[in-house]
């Protein structure tokens, strides 16, 4: 048997389909009569009727192919005429975007020429095909909801960076961002669109009208009486601003909303292939439905849900004949989506768990058995692409049924081991952006999402004053408000349960991808995933400005939470099998991952600087503490390789680029994006770390054996390189003596945990802060509504005009609040729920433990990537600022201890000499400054061990060197004056959209509440460290001469803050008096304003120490001796 349409170079798999001559009446184990009945039942005619037994031809495997050819050709004549397409179209039959001439501005075009990303101010592009009569339709899949104008234009339209589709005569556009239509002038039209929506563009050249639909719902006629006639033909076209992206469907795939009768897609569907594929699928269904009872000699009906092949030769040969025709068709995207995916979805529609439908697994087995390998690969790739596209662009409905449907089929496909490994190795991260499967999009239009049915009653808190301050008055909740709040909370719970179903399915997908027990036929899925995941992180870490590679942050947030759930599942599963291992609640990343070269951190900054520098300067410490030897020759070769990286990357990028693409303004780059097509070009090569020789740390030094470790790229690593075996510790090679010798978990899970921390640092934290804006909008509208209601109550009855306007405003604010409160419910469930908060809290504790373990290694702490400290600080900030008031951080288990441990890290490492990066040192200082501004976090600083508190005080009083002086003074003032300097706003005033009137006044701060331990400790440190006290004098007296006060809000001179002296007075004193005299005046001011006489004694001693240590530049000008000190100091103070 030969493949039809498969190409001359590729042959089909051959099967023995004929019976032996001496057994002419038997085919396999089935007699000829039963075989004839079976084949006629399977291969029915086009009308579904079977001829009478007397008139039908006797079928055997010898003449089955001829019979199949005749059946499939029955309707070919009529279908071929339909394939010729409708009249009224000019251009290629395959419609794509014209990236060679039909564009303006710089655009990034996908590899399939159907997706586009704006890369200039306002780029425009049109299709390769135009229409001049008839009714036509195409769809645009909205990937971002920004500024775009989508519609039709003629060949005469000329666009530029300011004018696009709809801004010129004979061009017409719909703009869902501004909710307007454009044709030179503009008017309101349609609804706002959101990412994940589908816009249908319709043109009727018989009637001269243009209309648009949004997710299958008509927006009405947008334009009528459009220009028609000789020479007038319209192209699909779009103009889009920077970073905006869409994907077109001109008919290469089934239209999602082909609901408008009489309209044709611009690209004709493959009608004859479509009919043939449906007929063959019908035959396949017949094979599944009909069984052969050999013992009884009859045909029987079978339960399709439990069908299995069971090695029956008659059934297998019949299926081979079907797949001989069916396989080549399954390489076409249109047929895969319309025929195969629809059939597989229908199997799951019967309900029940995915495991209850083994038929999908059986069908995948058949595909791998009866199809050529390249056909299976292409079919699976197109199937996953169709599933991802369907999931991403499905509208939100109340029960999320569409999303659940597509996720269930994805799980069913990935449950098949061979298919899963192929998709992981070649499709999920290389061709598709599989992270989309873990994203739950937020509905922009709550009405269409069905939130009105789920949450019929809305509610919002009234806890804020006009200036955004949290109201201190505790008002008793009325009965009506209580009922509204409880009804709203019940609605939120209903929504949460439905979203949790989707999240559970997403976690199931990750559990399949993280399976490490499927080693049959090659590497386990987890290790394939691990290498792809690391490459995914590298792309997002090293291409921060490349929009075509970066994963959108909203996808990253969802992916992070699902990955944490899957990781903890496997981590605790390993703990159950290995009691000595740590539970996920005790998880951390061991320090040897940061320096043994087994995990690639690309070009990310380490705490101690560049990796190559650290390996040179700390090679002796590596050998002594971790038994790691650096080969100088290998290190030199790696260094030279890194120097050539930029040149090689540029060369490879130039080679992989499309010849017709241009590299300047006015060129459309054939590049992929976060749409639906693969990533083009060679990914940036991973930076190799130095090859290392590791010695076994458990053997005496005299008998050490050097073990050469290969320097591997991520793609070359195997399971043994990760998990280790036979004495090889894999990722944990080079354990320092400070690290406990006990199992943590599987090594592969440690690398995934490290990747999760990196993900949070890349974009998750930024997105968490961005989504808080919806909560701010609710607060602002709630205050506006409250203010309006107060005005209504005060409005005189005679001013009916004002009263009516106020009522209109009240209605507008109420409607907006109803909309925002439902949308906020969705965001709180998907992003700020209690479970999501616990994930971020768990991540914070992981970072704290990792930093503590790394700190114990001494100088090797410098190898830790900077992002661990960043994530520790940012995750705490997110818990404190982003999740409240929905969930309180104080309710988390171990909250006080976690704050204290984080405070200890900040107090120790803000001046750590092992940390050289200026940015990370500044971040540590700013985090510590924020810590001492709020009572609950300041209490955590007070609880750290006294030795660490004294060390922190010494570091704060030490010469500034490269530390920010203003932040240091801020901290010292807060420690001296107390913890009463927290703002009385729920959010800092400069972050509020409406600035309060007193945002910049000193009264913004509440009265000081000095803390005795700091008030006593500060003078103690100065008294016991005379050299330190003398070194801190420039900061105390002259700090304001170096920088502006505006940088932090603290006074520029520390003395002015400590002693309540205004800065001008302090500057005047310091300029008029010598240094010892200035100190005495400060001491006098201190005594006049304090009630702590014991502290005054400490300060007298401090001044005496300073005066003894200070050497004036001119001894004749002003001199003190020990004898004259007491006679001068005390009269001056009195």
PDB file of C-alpha atoms in Angstrom, residues 122 573 792 991:
ATOM      1  CA  UNK A 122       1.651  52.887  14.581  1.00  0.00           C
ATOM      2  CA  UNK A 573       5.387  12.363  47.937  1.00  0.00           C
ATOM      3  CA  UNK A 792     -27.767  64.652  47.824  1.00  0.00           C
ATOM      4  CA  UNK A 991       1.110  55.920  45.401  1.00  0.00           C
TER       5      UNK A 991
END
